[in-house]
Amino acid sequence: MISIVPPHTGKQERNNLLWLVGAWAALNIVQASFSALTEDEAYYWMYSNYPDWGYFDHPPMIALFILAGKWVGGELGVRLLSVLAQVGSLLLLWRLAKEQWPGAHKPVLFFGIAFSILIFQVYGFIATPDSPLLFFAAAFLYVYRRFLQEADWRYTVALGIISACLLYSKYHGVLLIGFTVLSNPALLRKGRLYVAGLIGLVLFFPHLYWQYVNDFPSFRYHLLERTQQFKWWYVSEFLLNMFLVYNPFVWPHALRALRRTDWKDPFARTLAVNFAGFLLFFFISTFRGHVQPQWTVIAAVPMLLMVYAAAFGEARRERYLLRVTMVVMALVLIPRLFLMGEWLPLPNQFFRPRAFTEQVQELAAGKKVAFSRSYQRASLYAFYTGEPVVFSAGTYKSRRSQFDLWDLEEQMHQQPVLWLGGQSHPEKKFFTLARDTFTYTEIDTFYAFYKVQPVAGPLPAEAEPGVTITTRLTLRNPYPYPLNLDAVTGLNIMACWMDGKNLAALTPLNISLPALPPGAEAPIPVKFDIPAELPPARYRVGFAFQYKDIMPFPVGNWQEVEVFSSRR
């Protein structure tokens, strides 16, 4: 068994290590216990209620982390494994640093650098897929170094297992594996590498099969649906985020460490290639859409090791980095303390989920609750009320979520429902919380038909405003019960005209809807006019159900139609 605390550690060094780790773990446990869940954490908590090999947005490791801590209860139960995993990752990296640079014996400097990097602060107490990703990234590099040095099959097997765990944490783990091989092409001549790869692939196969059965929802979402039109703001925002989350006062030391890399050392080369590779990869990704700063989280691991190694033994740099640590800790501790409660008068229920859910529960008065365009709020409501059946619906201009794959909507069928958000009626009902306004609709008898999404036949590639188009809509009932759509009060199919992300026109079809037995499919011939007020442009056109005054549900399929002026 491998000890986390390195052997031959002096008494003073060991004491410093234990005090640093203990104080850091205690701070994060207190923070995790008293800070309300963030919206994303509540969503991942919902994952843990339905264990599976995969989920719409992410692989299942974060669900397992949360599930393992549920016995504790409350917010700490959701975050417990994430808190422990970060402590474990820092201890693994500390041991790795000791083995890679045998003369390095300063835990205060090492952990000081770690604490001054905002990424390590944030993922010390919240539960997101980045928490297990950080831990398994540290474990991967630790075992990989042993793999390079010793022809021991234990490390080959361990590397395969950890590689699978990386991918089960977040798909970004494949970049760590890829950049590691790229940094050392000689690995491709080692048979042990292919054995490790085969082990990882076999272990990851259940997730790939889950993707296949569910029509690859995660891959379609991340690779296709998230693509956005290029904006210079995405580039500048990414650069600003990287400057801040990795600490502007540490950056010069990171760049110096990168320049001083010993490229003859395979492991040092691996650290440098992964650090630069992650940042470069996601910088390039800004040209196809928005990049969130946490996507680069693995870059913090080689950065920490490189900065520590480059600063060790240089008294002036060590003193500078320790001063930076003290300043950062003082600045960060204050807002972290304010997060432990709901007393701040902030205009976003992100900081006041308990007050939000209490008001919704009182308004619902025993009804089931559904949300438009807010899988996070639905999850927060479920966590803080203990209500097991809650639903979130996407709309024609919002993304889908794991709620699209679960059957929670079916459990509300023919029951009274309070529907929050997405109302379009000018006399909509609403309530306020702080300075936020939330609209809602009360439904006496709710009919679950959300998954019946109209799929349109071919539309003309171009047409003039005012012209009538004939096509066919196909409706399929995926539910285990019959649907008489024409008997549902307030139900209509809308033609949605989108100009980029903006709604250009929304027109009702006002057609008769069929009755659909379970599993049945019905084609409906329809005619609709191109809105006369549409200016010439290329539009995305699709068809969606609208129920009462709730924003139309997702479109079955989008097509492009160019509307042109008759005078062209």
XYZ file of C-alpha atoms in Angstrom:
568
model
C 0.000 0.000 0.000
C 1.318 3.466 -0.924
C 1.516 6.032 1.850
C 0.352 9.528 0.908
C 2.890 11.153 3.244
C 6.312 10.555 1.645
C 8.833 8.396 3.507
C 11.865 9.987 5.126
C 9.825 13.125 5.830
C 11.286 15.184 8.669
C 9.220 15.758 11.778
C 8.823 19.514 11.161
C 7.911 18.954 7.538
C 5.394 16.267 8.492
C 3.827 18.551 11.092
C 3.584 21.400 8.607
C 1.993 19.067 6.091
C -0.592 17.774 8.545
C -1.465 21.283 9.779
C -1.832 22.635 6.241
C -3.959 19.760 4.995
C -6.027 19.614 8.173
C -6.768 23.348 8.184
C -7.627 23.332 4.476
C -9.914 20.304 4.820
C -11.626 21.820 7.890
C -12.269 25.115 6.082
C -13.763 23.317 3.087
C -15.920 21.031 5.252
C -17.348 24.047 7.096
C -17.908 25.841 3.786
C -19.525 22.765 2.257
C -21.815 22.356 5.268
C -23.182 25.895 5.474
C -23.191 27.133 1.866
C -26.402 26.552 -0.062
C -26.134 24.315 -3.101
C -25.431 26.001 -6.408
C -27.869 25.306 -9.225
C -25.483 22.923 -11.005
C -24.765 20.989 -7.817
C -28.486 20.414 -7.325
C -28.699 19.136 -10.914
C -25.872 16.650 -10.265
C -27.610 15.638 -7.042
C -30.598 14.731 -9.219
C -28.235 12.489 -11.205
C -27.433 10.594 -8.007
C -31.126 9.828 -7.461
C -31.137 7.857 -10.729
C -27.832 5.936 -10.963
C -26.960 5.117 -14.557
C -23.973 4.625 -16.856
C -24.366 8.105 -18.282
C -26.320 11.343 -18.278
C -27.232 13.933 -20.877
C -24.469 16.402 -19.969
C -21.748 14.302 -18.333
C -20.490 10.810 -17.504
C -21.609 9.373 -14.156
C -18.619 9.824 -11.788
C -20.017 12.944 -10.078
C -23.270 11.058 -9.420
C -21.267 8.281 -7.709
C -19.369 10.851 -5.616
C -22.626 12.412 -4.421
C -24.277 9.038 -3.882
C -21.368 7.928 -1.675
C -21.858 10.914 0.639
C -25.647 10.848 0.919
C -25.537 9.086 4.272
C -24.268 12.354 5.780
C -27.281 14.313 4.513
C -27.690 17.979 3.633
C -25.278 20.068 1.594
C -22.228 18.393 3.137
C -23.503 14.995 2.006
C -23.598 16.240 -1.580
C -20.069 17.657 -1.351
C -18.261 15.321 1.049
C -16.489 13.151 -1.539
C -15.528 16.237 -3.553
C -13.930 17.823 -0.466
C -12.012 14.632 0.327
C -11.019 14.141 -3.312
C -9.386 17.550 -3.472
C -7.399 16.876 -0.317
C -6.364 13.550 -1.840
C -5.352 15.152 -5.127
C -3.148 17.743 -3.389
C -1.471 15.066 -1.271
C -0.847 12.931 -4.357
C 0.675 15.910 -6.163
C 2.811 16.715 -3.111
C 4.165 13.158 -3.078
C 4.702 13.328 -6.836
C 6.691 16.563 -6.451
C 8.847 14.945 -3.757
C 9.634 11.994 -6.008
C 10.251 14.030 -9.172
C 12.411 16.653 -7.419
C 13.975 14.859 -4.392
C 15.416 18.053 -2.928
C 12.013 19.752 -2.703
C 10.909 19.697 0.957
C 8.696 22.748 1.511
C 5.025 21.897 1.980
C 4.192 25.481 3.008
C 5.417 26.739 -0.368
C 3.710 23.925 -2.310
C 0.307 24.246 -0.657
C 0.606 28.039 -0.622
C 0.902 28.037 -4.418
C -2.062 25.663 -4.659
C -4.243 27.824 -2.417
C -3.358 30.961 -4.405
C -4.786 29.436 -7.612
C -8.520 30.159 -7.665
C -9.372 26.868 -9.385
C -8.161 24.949 -6.311
C -10.146 27.270 -4.036
C -13.431 26.729 -5.873
C -13.169 22.960 -6.282
C -12.279 22.492 -2.644
C -15.910 22.642 -1.512
C -18.368 22.339 -4.420
C -19.511 19.166 -6.156
C -19.209 19.264 -9.939
C -17.656 16.841 -12.462
C -14.429 18.863 -12.177
C -13.922 17.563 -8.612
C -13.373 13.892 -9.558
C -11.626 15.071 -12.738
C -8.970 16.912 -10.689
C -8.446 13.915 -8.421
C -8.054 11.398 -11.226
C -5.829 13.811 -13.191
C -3.472 13.901 -10.193
C -3.665 10.111 -9.856
C -3.039 9.677 -13.601
C 0.144 11.772 -13.535
C 1.372 10.038 -10.379
C 0.894 6.551 -11.832
C 2.134 7.623 -15.281
C 5.473 8.690 -13.783
C 5.793 5.270 -12.141
C 4.771 3.670 -15.461
C 7.682 5.450 -17.170
C 10.215 4.421 -14.564
C 9.269 0.842 -13.779
C 8.253 -1.981 -16.132
C 5.752 -3.180 -13.537
C 2.398 -4.489 -14.737
C 0.743 -3.066 -11.615
C 1.240 0.423 -13.030
C -0.014 -0.657 -16.451
C -3.261 -1.932 -14.946
C -3.558 1.108 -12.678
C -3.015 3.463 -15.617
C -5.829 1.760 -17.538
C -8.219 1.933 -14.580
C -7.426 5.589 -13.861
C -7.795 6.487 -17.549
C -11.313 5.052 -17.463
C -12.032 6.988 -14.256
C -10.840 10.177 -15.976
C -13.313 9.645 -18.791
C -16.083 8.706 -16.374
C -15.441 12.046 -14.630
C -15.538 14.328 -17.656
C -14.862 13.911 -21.363
C -12.017 16.447 -21.095
C -9.997 13.639 -19.514
C -9.256 12.359 -23.006
C -7.145 15.476 -23.579
C -4.877 14.612 -20.648
C -4.363 11.156 -22.105
C -3.832 12.539 -25.615
C -1.398 15.298 -24.642
C 0.546 12.837 -22.489
C 1.059 10.506 -25.452
C 1.844 13.502 -27.686
C 4.562 14.616 -25.270
C 6.252 11.216 -25.474
C 5.725 9.495 -28.871
C 8.101 6.734 -27.770
C 5.183 5.401 -25.728
C 3.625 4.161 -28.952
C 6.388 1.540 -29.139
C 5.500 0.146 -25.701
C 3.091 -2.768 -25.644
C 2.133 -1.899 -22.080
C 0.544 1.335 -23.334
C -1.877 -0.612 -25.529
C -2.715 -2.973 -22.674
C -3.511 0.047 -20.461
C -5.599 1.524 -23.290
C -7.517 -1.719 -23.757
C -8.259 -1.943 -20.031
C -9.525 1.653 -20.035
C -11.667 1.051 -23.127
C -13.248 -2.104 -21.688
C -14.077 -0.302 -18.452
C -15.500 2.682 -20.345
C -17.568 0.546 -22.719
C -20.765 0.575 -20.569
C -20.911 4.354 -20.946
C -20.398 4.129 -24.712
C -23.203 1.566 -24.881
C -25.448 3.885 -22.861
C -24.717 6.652 -25.381
C -25.619 4.299 -28.246
C -28.912 3.214 -26.664
C -29.891 6.845 -26.015
C -28.837 8.101 -29.499
C -25.574 9.709 -28.286
C -27.167 12.679 -26.484
C -23.954 13.876 -24.791
C -21.829 13.728 -27.914
C -24.493 15.430 -30.029
C -24.893 18.189 -27.437
C -21.211 18.908 -26.804
C -19.957 18.506 -30.369
C -22.885 19.866 -32.398
C -25.540 21.699 -30.407
C -23.105 23.883 -28.428
C -21.468 25.312 -31.542
C -22.099 29.059 -31.739
C -21.403 31.888 -34.122
C -17.945 33.393 -33.609
C -17.712 36.465 -31.402
C -14.548 38.304 -30.418
C -16.011 38.550 -26.929
C -15.571 34.781 -26.496
C -11.840 35.141 -27.153
C -11.299 38.149 -24.913
C -13.461 36.675 -22.130
C -11.458 33.438 -22.213
C -8.146 35.294 -21.943
C -9.459 37.410 -19.075
C -10.800 34.340 -17.255
C -7.504 32.489 -17.613
C -5.649 35.539 -16.338
C -7.843 35.654 -13.229
C -8.579 32.034 -12.287
C -4.906 31.049 -12.487
C -3.899 34.198 -10.546
C -2.283 37.096 -12.442
C 0.510 37.174 -9.825
C 1.387 33.518 -10.422
C 1.274 33.670 -14.225
C 4.799 35.136 -14.666
C 6.202 32.238 -12.642
C 4.209 29.718 -14.684
C 5.539 31.126 -17.961
C 9.076 31.176 -16.548
C 8.680 27.537 -15.495
C 7.428 26.649 -18.973
C 10.457 28.299 -20.590
C 12.831 26.467 -18.235
C 11.318 23.020 -18.872
C 13.879 20.230 -19.167
C 12.636 18.842 -22.474
C 14.926 15.819 -22.159
C 13.009 14.644 -19.091
C 9.889 12.754 -20.355
C 7.810 13.589 -17.293
C 8.776 17.279 -17.211
C 7.902 17.382 -20.907
C 4.519 15.820 -20.118
C 3.741 18.566 -17.602
C 4.697 21.336 -20.016
C 2.766 19.882 -22.969
C -0.366 19.349 -20.881
C -0.245 22.839 -19.366
C 0.271 24.590 -22.703
C -1.886 22.099 -24.616
C -4.996 22.526 -22.485
C -4.850 26.312 -22.646
C -4.156 26.328 -26.404
C -6.894 23.774 -27.140
C -9.560 25.766 -25.343
C -8.288 29.047 -26.744
C -8.871 27.615 -30.232
C -12.292 26.392 -29.040
C -13.361 30.005 -28.466
C -13.611 30.336 -32.242
C -16.555 27.892 -32.240
C -18.369 29.123 -29.137
C -18.251 30.171 -25.501
C -15.633 28.424 -23.328
C -16.206 28.182 -19.592
C -13.098 28.713 -17.432
C -13.478 25.428 -15.523
C -13.010 23.458 -18.737
C -9.270 24.087 -18.386
C -9.163 22.819 -14.786
C -6.656 20.032 -15.530
C -4.104 22.692 -16.564
C -3.925 23.706 -12.882
C -2.262 20.373 -12.030
C 0.892 20.697 -14.164
C 0.947 24.446 -13.454
C 1.169 23.817 -9.709
C 3.980 21.287 -10.097
C 5.957 23.423 -12.548
C 5.707 26.658 -10.546
C 6.710 24.864 -7.351
C 9.721 23.194 -8.962
C 10.900 26.419 -10.612
C 10.563 28.500 -7.425
C 12.030 26.013 -4.955
C 15.445 27.022 -3.685
C 15.185 30.631 -4.886
C 14.511 32.580 -1.694
C 13.249 35.731 -3.418
C 10.681 33.852 -5.512
C 9.594 31.738 -2.566
C 8.962 34.847 -0.443
C 7.035 36.474 -3.292
C 4.771 33.459 -3.802
C 4.074 33.148 -0.082
C 3.103 36.835 0.052
C 0.774 36.253 -2.894
C -0.747 33.328 -1.005
C -1.473 35.444 2.066
C -3.054 38.218 -0.023
C -5.207 35.760 -1.992
C -6.343 33.908 1.108
C -7.340 37.195 2.766
C -9.258 38.341 -0.325
C -10.952 34.993 -0.978
C -11.897 34.108 2.588
C -14.199 37.134 2.927
C -16.527 36.274 0.004
C -16.370 32.595 0.981
C -17.673 33.497 4.438
C -20.501 35.548 2.926
C -21.594 32.534 0.890
C -22.362 30.647 4.114
C -25.917 31.953 4.400
C -28.707 33.758 2.590
C -28.490 37.155 4.211
C -27.041 38.990 1.198
C -29.703 41.026 -0.700
C -28.570 39.700 -4.079
C -30.952 39.757 -7.071
C -30.431 36.115 -8.011
C -31.928 33.073 -6.314
C -28.560 31.336 -6.911
C -27.633 32.731 -3.475
C -31.093 32.208 -1.909
C -32.328 28.766 -3.001
C -34.008 27.987 0.325
C -36.134 31.151 0.214
C -36.965 30.497 -3.441
C -38.041 26.887 -2.931
C -40.063 27.706 0.203
C -42.041 30.329 -1.706
C -42.658 27.988 -4.636
C -43.731 25.163 -2.327
C -46.195 27.436 -0.551
C -47.577 28.603 -3.883
C -47.877 25.031 -5.187
C -50.009 23.995 -2.171
C -49.523 20.283 -2.810
C -49.421 20.418 -6.627
C -46.585 18.910 -8.627
C -44.165 21.558 -9.911
C -42.649 21.956 -13.387
C -40.267 24.571 -14.765
C -39.594 26.011 -18.218
C -35.976 26.332 -19.310
C -34.534 25.692 -15.847
C -33.343 22.206 -15.049
C -31.229 23.779 -12.262
C -34.189 25.427 -10.490
C -36.182 22.222 -10.800
C -33.289 20.364 -9.155
C -32.962 22.943 -6.363
C -36.685 22.603 -5.690
C -36.388 18.818 -5.458
C -33.390 19.007 -3.098
C -34.744 21.576 -0.646
C -38.320 20.253 -0.545
C -37.646 16.526 -0.793
C -40.225 16.311 -3.606
C -39.160 13.322 -5.755
C -41.279 14.219 -8.806
C -40.348 17.514 -10.428
C -39.947 18.322 -14.121
C -38.066 20.784 -16.317
C -39.087 21.376 -19.926
C -36.874 22.740 -22.646
C -38.232 25.193 -25.185
C -37.812 25.914 -28.875
C -34.806 28.135 -28.107
C -33.209 26.439 -25.108
C -31.021 23.410 -24.663
C -32.244 19.997 -23.590
C -31.221 18.322 -20.329
C -31.308 15.049 -18.433
C -34.981 15.741 -17.672
C -35.656 14.978 -21.357
C -34.455 11.411 -20.761
C -36.141 10.706 -17.426
C -39.847 9.809 -17.143
C -40.660 12.363 -14.408
C -43.114 14.200 -16.665
C -45.132 10.990 -17.083
C -45.555 10.789 -13.298
C -47.415 14.125 -13.436
C -49.864 12.961 -16.099
C -53.475 14.007 -15.346
C -52.510 15.676 -12.062
C -52.693 19.341 -10.960
C -49.418 21.138 -11.727
C -47.878 24.520 -10.970
C -45.786 25.540 -13.992
C -43.075 28.146 -13.430
C -41.482 30.320 -16.090
C -41.900 30.741 -19.830
C -45.304 32.432 -19.713
C -46.135 34.661 -22.686
C -49.643 35.865 -21.817
C -49.760 39.628 -21.081
C -51.796 38.998 -17.907
C -49.509 36.286 -16.555
C -49.361 35.529 -12.832
C -46.126 36.187 -10.996
C -44.409 36.412 -7.610
C -41.289 38.295 -6.573
C -38.227 37.326 -4.537
C -35.782 40.111 -3.719
C -35.616 41.932 -7.064
C -36.402 38.881 -9.245
C -39.824 38.174 -10.772
C -41.066 34.632 -11.455
C -44.126 33.916 -13.604
C -46.313 30.843 -13.269
C -49.383 29.027 -14.579
C -51.758 26.860 -12.550
C -52.916 23.755 -14.434
C -55.846 21.805 -12.983
C -55.233 18.677 -15.076
C -51.828 18.355 -16.735
C -51.355 16.151 -19.794
C -47.854 14.799 -20.334
C -47.031 15.014 -24.050
C -43.689 16.908 -23.958
C -41.824 14.159 -25.864
C -44.268 14.340 -28.780
C -42.230 16.802 -30.825
C -43.427 17.525 -34.394
C -40.986 16.456 -37.120
C -41.529 18.362 -40.356
C -41.140 17.071 -43.886
C -38.973 18.952 -46.415
C -39.513 22.718 -46.662
C -38.571 24.824 -49.700
C -35.016 26.184 -49.604
C -36.312 29.678 -50.399
C -39.653 31.482 -50.570
C -41.286 34.927 -50.521
C -43.129 36.489 -47.551
C -46.861 35.752 -47.627
C -46.479 32.541 -49.664
C -48.346 29.431 -48.448
C -46.192 26.348 -47.831
C -47.497 22.787 -47.726
C -45.664 20.097 -45.788
C -46.288 17.164 -43.485
C -45.747 16.931 -39.728
C -45.140 13.552 -38.118
C -46.228 13.013 -34.507
C -45.162 9.954 -32.517
C -46.449 8.939 -29.083
C -43.535 7.476 -27.023
C -45.640 7.145 -23.861
C -47.238 3.966 -22.437
C -50.674 5.615 -22.479
C -52.891 6.964 -25.317
C -52.935 10.688 -26.114
C -55.987 12.463 -27.496
C -54.215 15.703 -28.385
C -57.276 17.426 -29.783
C -59.001 17.097 -26.402
C -56.201 18.932 -24.549
C -57.432 22.468 -23.857
C -55.066 25.229 -24.925
C -52.824 23.056 -27.117
C -51.574 24.241 -30.512
C -48.661 23.732 -32.873
C -46.571 26.812 -33.604
C -44.294 27.577 -36.544
C -41.088 29.046 -35.083
C -38.960 31.341 -37.259
C -35.506 31.964 -35.804
C -33.006 34.549 -37.024
C -29.842 33.319 -35.340
C -30.771 33.136 -31.644
C -33.582 35.647 -31.970
C -37.226 34.780 -32.523
C -38.351 36.441 -35.745
C -41.936 35.126 -35.805
C -44.185 32.657 -33.980
C -47.365 31.701 -35.827
C -50.076 29.183 -34.801
C -51.141 26.481 -37.260
C -54.640 26.053 -35.745
C -55.032 22.505 -37.047
C -56.912 19.472 -35.802
C -54.680 17.116 -33.809
C -54.939 13.311 -33.853
C -55.486 10.722 -31.137
C -52.333 8.629 -30.718
C -52.312 5.138 -29.159
C -49.117 4.161 -27.281
C -46.200 3.910 -29.712
C -48.309 5.113 -32.658
C -47.171 7.566 -35.316
C -49.400 9.895 -37.349
C -48.542 12.091 -40.360
C -50.510 15.357 -40.601
C -50.655 17.442 -43.797
C -50.374 21.148 -42.955
C -50.420 24.484 -44.750
C -48.969 27.663 -43.301
C -48.095 31.116 -44.554
C -44.681 32.698 -44.401
C -45.232 35.799 -42.238
C -45.582 38.815 -44.489
C -43.572 40.997 -42.082
C -40.406 38.874 -42.275
C -37.484 40.819 -43.797
C -35.255 39.021 -46.310
C -32.855 36.685 -44.460
C -31.988 33.019 -43.923
C -34.158 31.599 -41.115
C -34.254 28.379 -39.150
C -37.797 27.014 -39.183
C -39.285 24.369 -36.929
C -42.564 23.329 -35.317
C -43.328 23.004 -31.608
C -46.289 22.466 -29.313
C -47.483 25.385 -27.225
C -49.548 24.534 -24.147
C -51.712 27.287 -22.670
C -49.568 30.418 -22.149
C -46.326 28.453 -21.650
C -43.433 29.069 -24.019
C -43.439 26.515 -26.911
C -41.659 23.237 -26.227
C -38.652 21.923 -28.235
C -38.806 21.665 -31.998
C -38.725 18.214 -33.567
C -36.318 19.267 -36.334
C -34.953 22.514 -37.757
C -34.649 23.416 -41.422
C -33.288 26.486 -43.165
C -35.476 28.633 -45.415
C -34.232 31.749 -47.157
C -36.922 34.422 -47.323
C -36.335 36.815 -50.215
C -37.991 39.951 -51.498
C -40.166 39.613 -54.583
C -38.291 42.578 -56.040
C -34.875 40.911 -56.049
